[in-house]
Short mmCIF file of C-alpha atoms in Angstrom, two decimals:
data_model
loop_
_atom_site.label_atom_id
_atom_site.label_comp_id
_atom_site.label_asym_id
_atom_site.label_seq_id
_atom_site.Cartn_x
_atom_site.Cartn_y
_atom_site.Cartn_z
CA UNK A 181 0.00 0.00 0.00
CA UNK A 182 2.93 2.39 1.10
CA UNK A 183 4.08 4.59 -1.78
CA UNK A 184 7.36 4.35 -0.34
CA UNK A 185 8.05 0.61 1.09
CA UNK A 186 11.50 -0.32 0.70
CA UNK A 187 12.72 -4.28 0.40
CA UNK A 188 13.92 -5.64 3.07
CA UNK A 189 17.51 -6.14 3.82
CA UNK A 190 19.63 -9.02 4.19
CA UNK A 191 19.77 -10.04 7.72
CA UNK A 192 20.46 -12.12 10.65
CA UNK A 193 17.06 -13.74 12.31
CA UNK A 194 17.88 -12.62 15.30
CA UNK A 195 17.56 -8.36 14.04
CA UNK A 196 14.53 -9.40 11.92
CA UNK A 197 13.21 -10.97 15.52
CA UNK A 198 13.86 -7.87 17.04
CA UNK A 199 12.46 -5.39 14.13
CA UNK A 200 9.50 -7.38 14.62
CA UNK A 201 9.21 -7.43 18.14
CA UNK A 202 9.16 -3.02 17.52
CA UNK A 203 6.47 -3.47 15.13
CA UNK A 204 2.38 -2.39 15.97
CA UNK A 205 0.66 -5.77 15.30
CA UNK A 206 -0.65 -5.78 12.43
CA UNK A 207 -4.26 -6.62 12.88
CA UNK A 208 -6.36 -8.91 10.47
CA UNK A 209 -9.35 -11.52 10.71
CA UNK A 210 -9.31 -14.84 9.07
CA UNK A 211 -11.65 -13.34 6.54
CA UNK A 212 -8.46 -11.29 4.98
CA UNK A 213 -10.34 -8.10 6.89
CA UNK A 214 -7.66 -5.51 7.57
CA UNK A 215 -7.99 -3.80 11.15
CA UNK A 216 -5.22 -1.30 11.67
CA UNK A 217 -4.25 1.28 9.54
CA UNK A 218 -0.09 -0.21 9.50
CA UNK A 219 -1.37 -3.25 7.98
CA UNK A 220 -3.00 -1.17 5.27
CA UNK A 221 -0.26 1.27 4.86
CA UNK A 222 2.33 -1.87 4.68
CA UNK A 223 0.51 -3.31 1.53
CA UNK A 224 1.91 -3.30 -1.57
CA UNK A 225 0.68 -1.15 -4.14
CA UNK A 226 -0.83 -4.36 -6.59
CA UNK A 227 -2.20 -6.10 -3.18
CA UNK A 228 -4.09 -2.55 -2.27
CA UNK A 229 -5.48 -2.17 -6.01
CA UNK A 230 -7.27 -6.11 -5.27
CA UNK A 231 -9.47 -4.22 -2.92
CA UNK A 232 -9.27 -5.68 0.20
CA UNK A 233 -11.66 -5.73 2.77
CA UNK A 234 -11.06 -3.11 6.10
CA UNK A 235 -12.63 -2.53 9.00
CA UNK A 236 -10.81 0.47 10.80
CA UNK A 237 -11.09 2.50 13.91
CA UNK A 238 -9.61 5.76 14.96
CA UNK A 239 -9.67 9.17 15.64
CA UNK A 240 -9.93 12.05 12.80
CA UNK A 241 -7.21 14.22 12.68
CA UNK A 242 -8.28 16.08 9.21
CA UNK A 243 -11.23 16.65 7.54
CA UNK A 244 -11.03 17.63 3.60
CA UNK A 245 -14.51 18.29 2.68
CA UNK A 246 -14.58 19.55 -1.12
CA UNK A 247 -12.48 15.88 -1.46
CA UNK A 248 -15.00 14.11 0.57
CA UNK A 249 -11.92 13.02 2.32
CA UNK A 250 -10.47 12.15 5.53
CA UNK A 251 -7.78 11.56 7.77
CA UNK A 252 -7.95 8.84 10.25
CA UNK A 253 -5.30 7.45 12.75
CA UNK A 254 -5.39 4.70 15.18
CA UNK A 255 -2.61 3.52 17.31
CA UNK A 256 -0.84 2.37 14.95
CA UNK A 257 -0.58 4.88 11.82
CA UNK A 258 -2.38 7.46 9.91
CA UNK A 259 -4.41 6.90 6.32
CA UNK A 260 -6.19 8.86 3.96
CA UNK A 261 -9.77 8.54 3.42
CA UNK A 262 -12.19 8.63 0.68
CA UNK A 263 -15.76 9.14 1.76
CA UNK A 264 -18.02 7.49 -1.46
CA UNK A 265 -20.88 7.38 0.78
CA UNK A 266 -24.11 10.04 0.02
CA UNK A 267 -25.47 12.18 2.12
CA UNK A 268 -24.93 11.70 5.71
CA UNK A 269 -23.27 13.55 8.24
CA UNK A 270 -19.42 14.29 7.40
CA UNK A 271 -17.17 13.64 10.77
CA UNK A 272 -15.21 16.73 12.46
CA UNK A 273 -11.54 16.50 13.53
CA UNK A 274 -11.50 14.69 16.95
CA UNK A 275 -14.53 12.72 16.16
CA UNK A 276 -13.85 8.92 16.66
CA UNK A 277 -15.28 7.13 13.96
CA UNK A 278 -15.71 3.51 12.47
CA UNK A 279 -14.80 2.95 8.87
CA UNK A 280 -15.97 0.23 6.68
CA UNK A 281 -14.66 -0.47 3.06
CA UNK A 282 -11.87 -1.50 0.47
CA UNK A 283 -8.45 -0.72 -0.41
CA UNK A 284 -7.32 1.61 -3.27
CA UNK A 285 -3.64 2.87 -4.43
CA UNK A 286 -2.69 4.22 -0.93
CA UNK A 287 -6.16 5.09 0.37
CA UNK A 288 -9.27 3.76 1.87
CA UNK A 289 -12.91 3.39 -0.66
CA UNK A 290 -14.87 3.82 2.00
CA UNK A 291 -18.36 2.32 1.67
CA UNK A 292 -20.01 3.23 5.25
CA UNK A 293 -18.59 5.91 8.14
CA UNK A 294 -20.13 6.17 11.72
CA UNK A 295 -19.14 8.36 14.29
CA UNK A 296 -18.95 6.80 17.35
CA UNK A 297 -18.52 10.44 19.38
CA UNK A 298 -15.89 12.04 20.43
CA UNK A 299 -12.26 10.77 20.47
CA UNK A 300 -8.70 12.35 21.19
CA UNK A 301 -6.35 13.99 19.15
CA UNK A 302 -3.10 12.16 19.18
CA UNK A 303 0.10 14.47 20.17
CA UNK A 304 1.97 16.21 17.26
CA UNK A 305 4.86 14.38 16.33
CA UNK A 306 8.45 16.28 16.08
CA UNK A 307 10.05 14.63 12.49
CA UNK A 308 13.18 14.59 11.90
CA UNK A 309 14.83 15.65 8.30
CA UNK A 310 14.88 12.41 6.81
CA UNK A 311 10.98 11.79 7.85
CA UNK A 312 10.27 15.13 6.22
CA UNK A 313 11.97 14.63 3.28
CA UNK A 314 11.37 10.86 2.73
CA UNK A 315 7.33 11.13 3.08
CA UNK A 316 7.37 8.31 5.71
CA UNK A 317 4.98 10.61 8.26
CA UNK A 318 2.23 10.83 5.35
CA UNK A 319 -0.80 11.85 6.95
CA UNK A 320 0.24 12.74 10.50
CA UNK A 321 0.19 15.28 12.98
CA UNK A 322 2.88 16.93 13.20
CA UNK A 323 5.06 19.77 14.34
CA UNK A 324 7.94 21.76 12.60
CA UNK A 325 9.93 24.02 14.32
CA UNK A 326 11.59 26.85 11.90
CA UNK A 327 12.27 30.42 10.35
CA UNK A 328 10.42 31.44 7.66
CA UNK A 329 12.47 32.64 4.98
CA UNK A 330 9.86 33.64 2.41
CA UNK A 331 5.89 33.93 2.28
CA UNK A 332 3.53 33.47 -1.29
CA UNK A 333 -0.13 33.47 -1.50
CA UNK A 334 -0.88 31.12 -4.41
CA UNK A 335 -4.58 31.68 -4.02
CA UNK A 336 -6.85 28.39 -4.20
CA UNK A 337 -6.74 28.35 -0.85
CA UNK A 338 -2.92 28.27 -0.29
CA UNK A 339 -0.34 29.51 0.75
CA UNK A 340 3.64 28.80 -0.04
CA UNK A 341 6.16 29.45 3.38
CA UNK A 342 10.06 28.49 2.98
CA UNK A 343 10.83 27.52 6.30
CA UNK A 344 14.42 26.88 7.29
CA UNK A 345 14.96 24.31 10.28
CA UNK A 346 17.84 23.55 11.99
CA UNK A 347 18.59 20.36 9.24
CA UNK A 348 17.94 22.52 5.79
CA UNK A 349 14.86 24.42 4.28
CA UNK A 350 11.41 22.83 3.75
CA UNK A 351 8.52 24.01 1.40
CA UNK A 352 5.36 23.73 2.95
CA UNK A 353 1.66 24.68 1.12
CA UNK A 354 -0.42 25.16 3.48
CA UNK A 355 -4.28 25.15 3.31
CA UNK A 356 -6.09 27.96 3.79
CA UNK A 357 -8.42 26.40 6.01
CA UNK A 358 -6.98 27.13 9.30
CA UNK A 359 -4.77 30.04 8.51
CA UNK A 360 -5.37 33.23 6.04
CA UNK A 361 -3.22 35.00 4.53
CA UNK A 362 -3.68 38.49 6.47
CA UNK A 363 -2.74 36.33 9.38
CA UNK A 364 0.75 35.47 7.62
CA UNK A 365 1.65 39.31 6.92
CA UNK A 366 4.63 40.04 8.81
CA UNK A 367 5.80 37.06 10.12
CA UNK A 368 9.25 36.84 7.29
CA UNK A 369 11.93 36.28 9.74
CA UNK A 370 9.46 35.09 12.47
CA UNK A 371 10.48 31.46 14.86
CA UNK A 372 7.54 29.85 14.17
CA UNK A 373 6.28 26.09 14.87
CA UNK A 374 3.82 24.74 12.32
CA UNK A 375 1.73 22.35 13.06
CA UNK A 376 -0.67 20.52 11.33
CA UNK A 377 -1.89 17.12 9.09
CA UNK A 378 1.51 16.24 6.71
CA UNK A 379 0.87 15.05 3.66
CA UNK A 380 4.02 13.63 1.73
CA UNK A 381 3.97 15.85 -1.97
CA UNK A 382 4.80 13.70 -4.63
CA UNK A 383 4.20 12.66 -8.30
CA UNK A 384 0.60 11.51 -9.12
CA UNK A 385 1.70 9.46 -11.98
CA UNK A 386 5.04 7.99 -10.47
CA UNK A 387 4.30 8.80 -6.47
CA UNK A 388 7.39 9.75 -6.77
CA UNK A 389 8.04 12.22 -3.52
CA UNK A 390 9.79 15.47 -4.13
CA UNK A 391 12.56 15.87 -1.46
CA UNK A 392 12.10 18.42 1.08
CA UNK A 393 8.53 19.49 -0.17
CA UNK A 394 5.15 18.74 2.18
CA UNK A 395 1.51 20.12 2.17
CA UNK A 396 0.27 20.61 5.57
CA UNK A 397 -3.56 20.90 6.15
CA UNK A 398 -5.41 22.33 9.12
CA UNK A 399 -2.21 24.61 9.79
CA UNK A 400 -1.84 26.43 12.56
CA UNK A 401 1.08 28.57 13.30
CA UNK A 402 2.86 29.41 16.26
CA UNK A 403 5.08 32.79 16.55
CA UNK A 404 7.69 31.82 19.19
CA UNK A 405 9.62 35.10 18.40
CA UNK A 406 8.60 37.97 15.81
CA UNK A 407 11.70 39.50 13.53
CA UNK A 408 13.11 41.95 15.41
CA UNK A 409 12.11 45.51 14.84
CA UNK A 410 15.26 47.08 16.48
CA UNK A 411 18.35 44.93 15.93
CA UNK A 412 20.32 46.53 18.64
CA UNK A 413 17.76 45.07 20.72
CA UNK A 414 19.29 41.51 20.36
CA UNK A 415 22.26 40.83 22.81
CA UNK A 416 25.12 41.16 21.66
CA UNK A 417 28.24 38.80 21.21
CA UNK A 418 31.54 38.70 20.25
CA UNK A 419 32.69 36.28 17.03
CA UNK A 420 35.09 34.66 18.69
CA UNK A 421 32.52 33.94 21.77
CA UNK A 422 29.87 31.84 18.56
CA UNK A 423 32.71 29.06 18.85
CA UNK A 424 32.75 28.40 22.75
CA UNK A 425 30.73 25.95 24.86
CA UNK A 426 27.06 27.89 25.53
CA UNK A 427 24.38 25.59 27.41
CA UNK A 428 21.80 27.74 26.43
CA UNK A 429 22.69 27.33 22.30
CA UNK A 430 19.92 27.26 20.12
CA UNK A 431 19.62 27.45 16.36
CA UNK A 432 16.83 29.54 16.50
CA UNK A 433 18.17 31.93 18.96
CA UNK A 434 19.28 35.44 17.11
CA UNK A 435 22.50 37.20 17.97
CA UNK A 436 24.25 40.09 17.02
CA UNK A 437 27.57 41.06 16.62
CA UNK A 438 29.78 43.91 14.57
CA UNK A 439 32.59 44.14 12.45
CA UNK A 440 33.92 44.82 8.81
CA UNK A 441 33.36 43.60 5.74
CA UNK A 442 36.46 42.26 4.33
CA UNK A 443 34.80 40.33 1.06
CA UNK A 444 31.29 40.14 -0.65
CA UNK A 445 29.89 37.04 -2.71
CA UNK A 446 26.39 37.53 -3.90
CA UNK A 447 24.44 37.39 -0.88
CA UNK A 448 27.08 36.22 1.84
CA UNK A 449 29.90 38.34 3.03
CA UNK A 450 33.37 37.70 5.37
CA UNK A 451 33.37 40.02 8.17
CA UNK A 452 36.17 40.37 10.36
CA UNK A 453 35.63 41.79 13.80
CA UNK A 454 39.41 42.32 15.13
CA UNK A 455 41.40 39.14 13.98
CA UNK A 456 38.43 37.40 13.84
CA UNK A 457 37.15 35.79 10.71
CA UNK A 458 33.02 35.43 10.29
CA UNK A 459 30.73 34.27 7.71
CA UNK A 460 27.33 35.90 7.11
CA UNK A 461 24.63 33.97 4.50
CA UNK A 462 21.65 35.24 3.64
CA UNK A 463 22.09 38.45 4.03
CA UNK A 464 19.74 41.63 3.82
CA UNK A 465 19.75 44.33 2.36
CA UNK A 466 21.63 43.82 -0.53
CA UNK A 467 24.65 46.26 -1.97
CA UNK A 468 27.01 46.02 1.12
CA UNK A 469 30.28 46.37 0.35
CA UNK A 470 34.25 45.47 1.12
CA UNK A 471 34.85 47.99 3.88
CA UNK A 472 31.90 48.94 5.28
CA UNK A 473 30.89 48.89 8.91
CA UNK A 474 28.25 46.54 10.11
CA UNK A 475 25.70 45.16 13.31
CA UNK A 476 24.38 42.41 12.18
CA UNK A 477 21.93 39.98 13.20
CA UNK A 478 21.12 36.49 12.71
CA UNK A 479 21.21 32.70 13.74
CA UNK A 480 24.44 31.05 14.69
CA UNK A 481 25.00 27.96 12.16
CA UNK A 482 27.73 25.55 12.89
CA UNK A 483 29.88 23.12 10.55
CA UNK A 484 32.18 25.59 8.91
CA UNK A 485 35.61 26.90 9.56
CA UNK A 486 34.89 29.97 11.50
CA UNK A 487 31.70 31.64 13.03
CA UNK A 488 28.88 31.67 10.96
CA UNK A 489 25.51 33.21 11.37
CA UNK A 490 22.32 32.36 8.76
CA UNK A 491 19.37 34.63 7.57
CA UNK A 492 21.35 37.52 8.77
CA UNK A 493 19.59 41.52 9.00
CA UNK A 494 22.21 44.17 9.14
CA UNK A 495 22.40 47.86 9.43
CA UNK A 496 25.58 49.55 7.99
CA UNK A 497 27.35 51.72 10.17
CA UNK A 498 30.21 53.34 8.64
CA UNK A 499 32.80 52.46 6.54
CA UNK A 500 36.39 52.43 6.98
CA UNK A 501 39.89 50.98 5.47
CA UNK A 502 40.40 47.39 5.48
CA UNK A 503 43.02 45.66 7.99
CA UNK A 504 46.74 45.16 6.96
CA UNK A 505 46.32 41.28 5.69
CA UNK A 506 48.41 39.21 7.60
CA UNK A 507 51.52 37.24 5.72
CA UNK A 508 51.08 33.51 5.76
CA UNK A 509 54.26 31.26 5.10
CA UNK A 510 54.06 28.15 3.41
CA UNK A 511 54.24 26.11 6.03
CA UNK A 512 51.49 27.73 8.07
CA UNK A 513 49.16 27.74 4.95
CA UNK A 514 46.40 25.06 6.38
CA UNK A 515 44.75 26.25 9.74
CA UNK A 516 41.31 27.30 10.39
CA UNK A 517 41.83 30.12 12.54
CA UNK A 518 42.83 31.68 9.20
CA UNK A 519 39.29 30.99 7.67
CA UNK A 520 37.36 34.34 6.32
CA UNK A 521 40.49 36.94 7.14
CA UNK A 522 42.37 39.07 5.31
CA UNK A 523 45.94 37.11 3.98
CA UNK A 524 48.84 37.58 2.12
CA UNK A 525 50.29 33.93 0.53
CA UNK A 526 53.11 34.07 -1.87
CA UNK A 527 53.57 31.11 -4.58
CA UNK A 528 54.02 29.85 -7.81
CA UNK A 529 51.34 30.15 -10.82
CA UNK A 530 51.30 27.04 -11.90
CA UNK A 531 47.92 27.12 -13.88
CA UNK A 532 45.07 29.96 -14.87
CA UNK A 533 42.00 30.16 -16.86
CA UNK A 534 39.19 32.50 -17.42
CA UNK A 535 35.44 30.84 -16.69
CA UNK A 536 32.17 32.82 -17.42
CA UNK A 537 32.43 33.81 -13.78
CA UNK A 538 36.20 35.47 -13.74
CA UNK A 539 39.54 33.88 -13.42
CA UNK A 540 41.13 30.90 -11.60
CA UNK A 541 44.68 30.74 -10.48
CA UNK A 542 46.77 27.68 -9.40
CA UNK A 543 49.14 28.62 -6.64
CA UNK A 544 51.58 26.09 -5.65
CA UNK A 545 52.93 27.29 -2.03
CA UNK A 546 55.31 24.89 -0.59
CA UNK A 547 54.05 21.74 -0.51
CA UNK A 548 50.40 22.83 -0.88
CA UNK A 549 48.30 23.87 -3.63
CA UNK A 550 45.53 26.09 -3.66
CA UNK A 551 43.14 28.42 -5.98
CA UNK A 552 42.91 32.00 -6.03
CA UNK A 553 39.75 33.41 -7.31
CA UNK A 554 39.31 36.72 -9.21
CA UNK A 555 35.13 37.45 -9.81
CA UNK A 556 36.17 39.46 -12.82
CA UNK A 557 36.24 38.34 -16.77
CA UNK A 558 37.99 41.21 -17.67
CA UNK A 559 41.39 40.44 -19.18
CA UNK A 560 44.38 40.92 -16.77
CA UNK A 561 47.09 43.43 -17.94
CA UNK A 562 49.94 42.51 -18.40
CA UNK A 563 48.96 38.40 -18.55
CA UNK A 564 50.40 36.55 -16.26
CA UNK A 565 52.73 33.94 -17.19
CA UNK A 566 53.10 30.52 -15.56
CA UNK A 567 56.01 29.75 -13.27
CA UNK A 568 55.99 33.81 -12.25
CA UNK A 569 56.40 34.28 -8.18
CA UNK A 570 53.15 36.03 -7.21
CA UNK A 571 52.05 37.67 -4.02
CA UNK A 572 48.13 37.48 -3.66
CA UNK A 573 46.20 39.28 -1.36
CA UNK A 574 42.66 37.98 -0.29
CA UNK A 575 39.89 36.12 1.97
CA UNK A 576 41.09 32.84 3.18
CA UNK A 577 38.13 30.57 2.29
CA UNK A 578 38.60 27.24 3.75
CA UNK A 579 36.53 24.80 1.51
CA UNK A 580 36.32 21.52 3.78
CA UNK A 581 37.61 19.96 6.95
CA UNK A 582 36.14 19.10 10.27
CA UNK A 583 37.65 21.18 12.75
CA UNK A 584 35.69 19.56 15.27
CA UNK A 585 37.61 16.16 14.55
CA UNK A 586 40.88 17.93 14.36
CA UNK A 587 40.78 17.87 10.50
CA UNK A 588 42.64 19.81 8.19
CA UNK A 589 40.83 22.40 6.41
CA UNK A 590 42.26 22.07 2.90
CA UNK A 591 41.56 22.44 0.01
CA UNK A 592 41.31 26.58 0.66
CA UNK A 593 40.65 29.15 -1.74
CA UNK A 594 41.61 32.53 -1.82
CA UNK A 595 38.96 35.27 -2.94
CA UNK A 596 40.74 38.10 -4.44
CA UNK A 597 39.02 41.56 -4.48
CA UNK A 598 40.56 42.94 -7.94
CA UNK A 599 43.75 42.13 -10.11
CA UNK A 600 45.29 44.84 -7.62
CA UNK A 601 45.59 42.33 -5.34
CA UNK A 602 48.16 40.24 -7.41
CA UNK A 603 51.47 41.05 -7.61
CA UNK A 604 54.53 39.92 -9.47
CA UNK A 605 57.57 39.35 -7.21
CA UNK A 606 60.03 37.34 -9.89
CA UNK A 607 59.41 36.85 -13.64
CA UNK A 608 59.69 33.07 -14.44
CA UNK A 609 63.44 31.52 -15.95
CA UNK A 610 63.80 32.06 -19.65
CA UNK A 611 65.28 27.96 -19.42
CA UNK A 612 61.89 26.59 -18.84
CA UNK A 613 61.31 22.81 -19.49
CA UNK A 614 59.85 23.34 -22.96
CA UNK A 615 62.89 25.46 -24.63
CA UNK A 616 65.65 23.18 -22.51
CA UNK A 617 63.68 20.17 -24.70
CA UNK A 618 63.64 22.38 -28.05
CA UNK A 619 67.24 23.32 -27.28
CA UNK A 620 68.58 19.75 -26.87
CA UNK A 621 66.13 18.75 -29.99
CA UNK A 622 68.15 21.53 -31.70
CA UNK A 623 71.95 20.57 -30.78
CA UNK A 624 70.87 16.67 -31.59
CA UNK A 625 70.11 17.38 -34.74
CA UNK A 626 73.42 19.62 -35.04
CA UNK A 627 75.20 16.56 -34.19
CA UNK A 628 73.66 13.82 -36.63
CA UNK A 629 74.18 16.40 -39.54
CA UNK A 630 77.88 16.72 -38.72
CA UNK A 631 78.42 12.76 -38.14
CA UNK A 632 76.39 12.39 -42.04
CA UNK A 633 78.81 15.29 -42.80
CA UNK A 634 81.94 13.67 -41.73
CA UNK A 635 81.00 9.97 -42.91
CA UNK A 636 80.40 11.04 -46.51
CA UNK A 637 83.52 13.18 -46.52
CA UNK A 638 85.52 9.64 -45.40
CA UNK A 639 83.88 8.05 -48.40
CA UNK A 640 85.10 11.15 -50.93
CA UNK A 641 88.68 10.94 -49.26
CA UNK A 642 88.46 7.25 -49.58
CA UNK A 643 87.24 7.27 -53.28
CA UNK A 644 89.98 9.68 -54.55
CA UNK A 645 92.87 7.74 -53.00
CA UNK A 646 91.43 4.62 -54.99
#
């Protein structure tokens, strides 16, 4: 029956015993009547098209009257309902109700509905990412805690919220029903938990589920904290302090802090406050630039190099100079204390070429290799030629690594500003691999033509004497 049942793997009896032992019974009569809604949810999707018999009990938990549908769950699971019965009186959510009729392609035909009176909401049900993204909660209550990123009233009856949780950012329609739009003005940038019935959004024709994408019916939405309408309101902390022990962290817990620009790439900037590297993503309003003064405000997000906060609001402040970079030998290259500051590295162009979005450079430094990045196609005057000793001024942008594990942070790239920022220390050696080859191709040649020279001279010498 389950759109999204999965074969079983290969195991030991022992962890099938156990799997099973987890398991809600699955509840059936000798007649082949099914009796809990995990036995019909478990079915395949030929065995539910046979149209097996079910007798089902449970509580409503969402009522979708122009479908002349419902939701019902029982102990064990949640399915969707289709009423074919006329006339009659259509249950309400929290009505406990007895359901008689046949299987269909993930859904109940049903043929007769009673209500047997009042019943009780199960709790809402905290997924994690892989439930929402997988469908496996189809048709439950649940709750999702988040901030949402953008709003859009597609009319119909719903509405379209991009809500970023701690894991990654989920699309949600949600019904009208429940919530209007007015009621949704205002809350961009809002904490909010949404709770509601989850239905699993997916391909009619292949039930294929589209990752990360839900409809939610019956929404309701709870503001746990608005957007802030003063950011110097929000305490305030220092970059270095986003990287320490806090018992009191929370993803969804705003902070602000202040610094300097140092770098801007589309809609995230590095800010450095002292010798402090930060990243900021998502960041509003647009058109900051390298230099200016910022507070900023936004949610700390952890797995990178340095501090980093998400869905940042800033104000600019000023704008001043930007810090003396400081010089990084070869050997202390790797390190991610250096991640999102200002940094002098001198090399060896080993490589470049021009993509539709600027230039790449391959330093080698030492031992290590790394790119330098210029975000400009323009053509770079005079060219640079490979094997040249360059001195590059830029962000250091380390690219992987778990610093947590004690991991090294390379590969890193280094974001330069403007062509400015390169400069030539030592032309490359006129003897370069190629003309040593072409020179020794040369003087080879040289040396056949004299020994052909000198062997038919013998031969004339020879020839004469005779």
């Amino acid at each position: 029956m389950s759109r999204l049942n999965a074969q079983e793997p290969a195991s030991s009896t022992a962890l099938n015993a156990v799997a099973q032992s987890n398991a809600p019974a699955v509840k059936t009569e000798t007649d082949g009547t099914l009796r809990s809604a995990i036995a019909i949810r478990r079915l395949s999707i030929e065995a539910a098209q046979r149209a097996l018999p079910v007798h089902l009990e449970g509580v409503t938990t969402c009522v979708l009257t122009q479908l002349h549908a419902l939701v019902i769950q029982d102990a064990t699971a949640a399915v969707y309902v289709l009423n074919k019965q006329a006339g009659g009186e259509f249950p309400e959510v929290g009505d406990r109700v007895e359901v008689e009729g046949v299987t269909g392609p993930d859904i109940i035909n049903a043929n007769q509905i009673k209500r047997l009176g009042a019943g009780r909401l199960p709790e809402f049900e905290r997924p994690s990412w892989d439930q929402l993204i997988n469908g496996s909660l189809d048709c439950r209550l649940v709750e999702v805690r988040g901030v949402i990123e953008s709003l859009l009233h597609r009319g119909n009856g719903w509405s379209r919220v991009s809500l970023r949780t701690k894991d990654g950012t989920l699309r949600v329609e949600l019904r009208r029903a429940g919530i209007q739009p007015e009621s949704l003005a205002g809350l961009q940038d809002a904490v909010v938990r949404l709770r509601g019935c989850m239905f699993a959004d997916r391909d009619v024709g292949t039930l294929r589920v589209k990752p990360a994408q839900v409809r939610m019916h019956s929404a309701q939405v709870i503001v746990e904290e608005p957007a802030p309408a003063d950011l110097s309101a929000v305490p305030q902390k220092s970059a270095a302090s986003l990287m320490q022990y806090d018992p009191e962290s929370d993803a969804f817990k705003r902070v602000r802090i202040t610094g300097q620009i140092v770098f801007v790439r589309g809609n995230n900037c590095f800010v450095m406050e002292n010798r402090q590297g930060l990243r900021l993503l998502d960041v509003r309003p647009a058109g900051l630039a390298a230099g200016d003064l910022i507070e900023a405000v936004g949610f700390p997000q952890w797995g990178y190099a340095s501090p980093c906060l998400r869905n940042v609001l800033t104000r600019k402040t000023g704008h001043a100079a930007l810090p003396a970079p400081e010089k990084l030998p070869s050997e202390e290259l790797i390190g991610a204390r250096h991640d999102a500051t200002l940094v002098t590295v001198e090399g060896v162009l080993a490589s470049a070429r021009r993509t539709p979005v600027g230039h790449v450079f391959e330093i080698q430094s030492g031992s290590w290799r790394f790119l330098a990045r210029l975000a400009s196609t323009n053509p770079i005057s005079p060219p640079l030629r490979l094997g040249s000793r360059l001195a590059l001024t830029g962000v250091y942008c380390a690219q992987s690594g778990n610093t947590a594990l004690g991991e090294d942070v390379a590969p890193i790239d280094l974001l330069l500003q403007s062509a400015a920022d390169i400069r030539v220390l030592a032309a490359p050696s006129w003897w370069t691999l190629r003309r040593l080859l072409a020179l020794a191709a040369v003087l080879g040649l040289l040396l056949v033509a004299a020994l052909l020279w000198g062997t038919q001279l013998r031969r004339q010498v020879e020839q004469r004497t005779v």
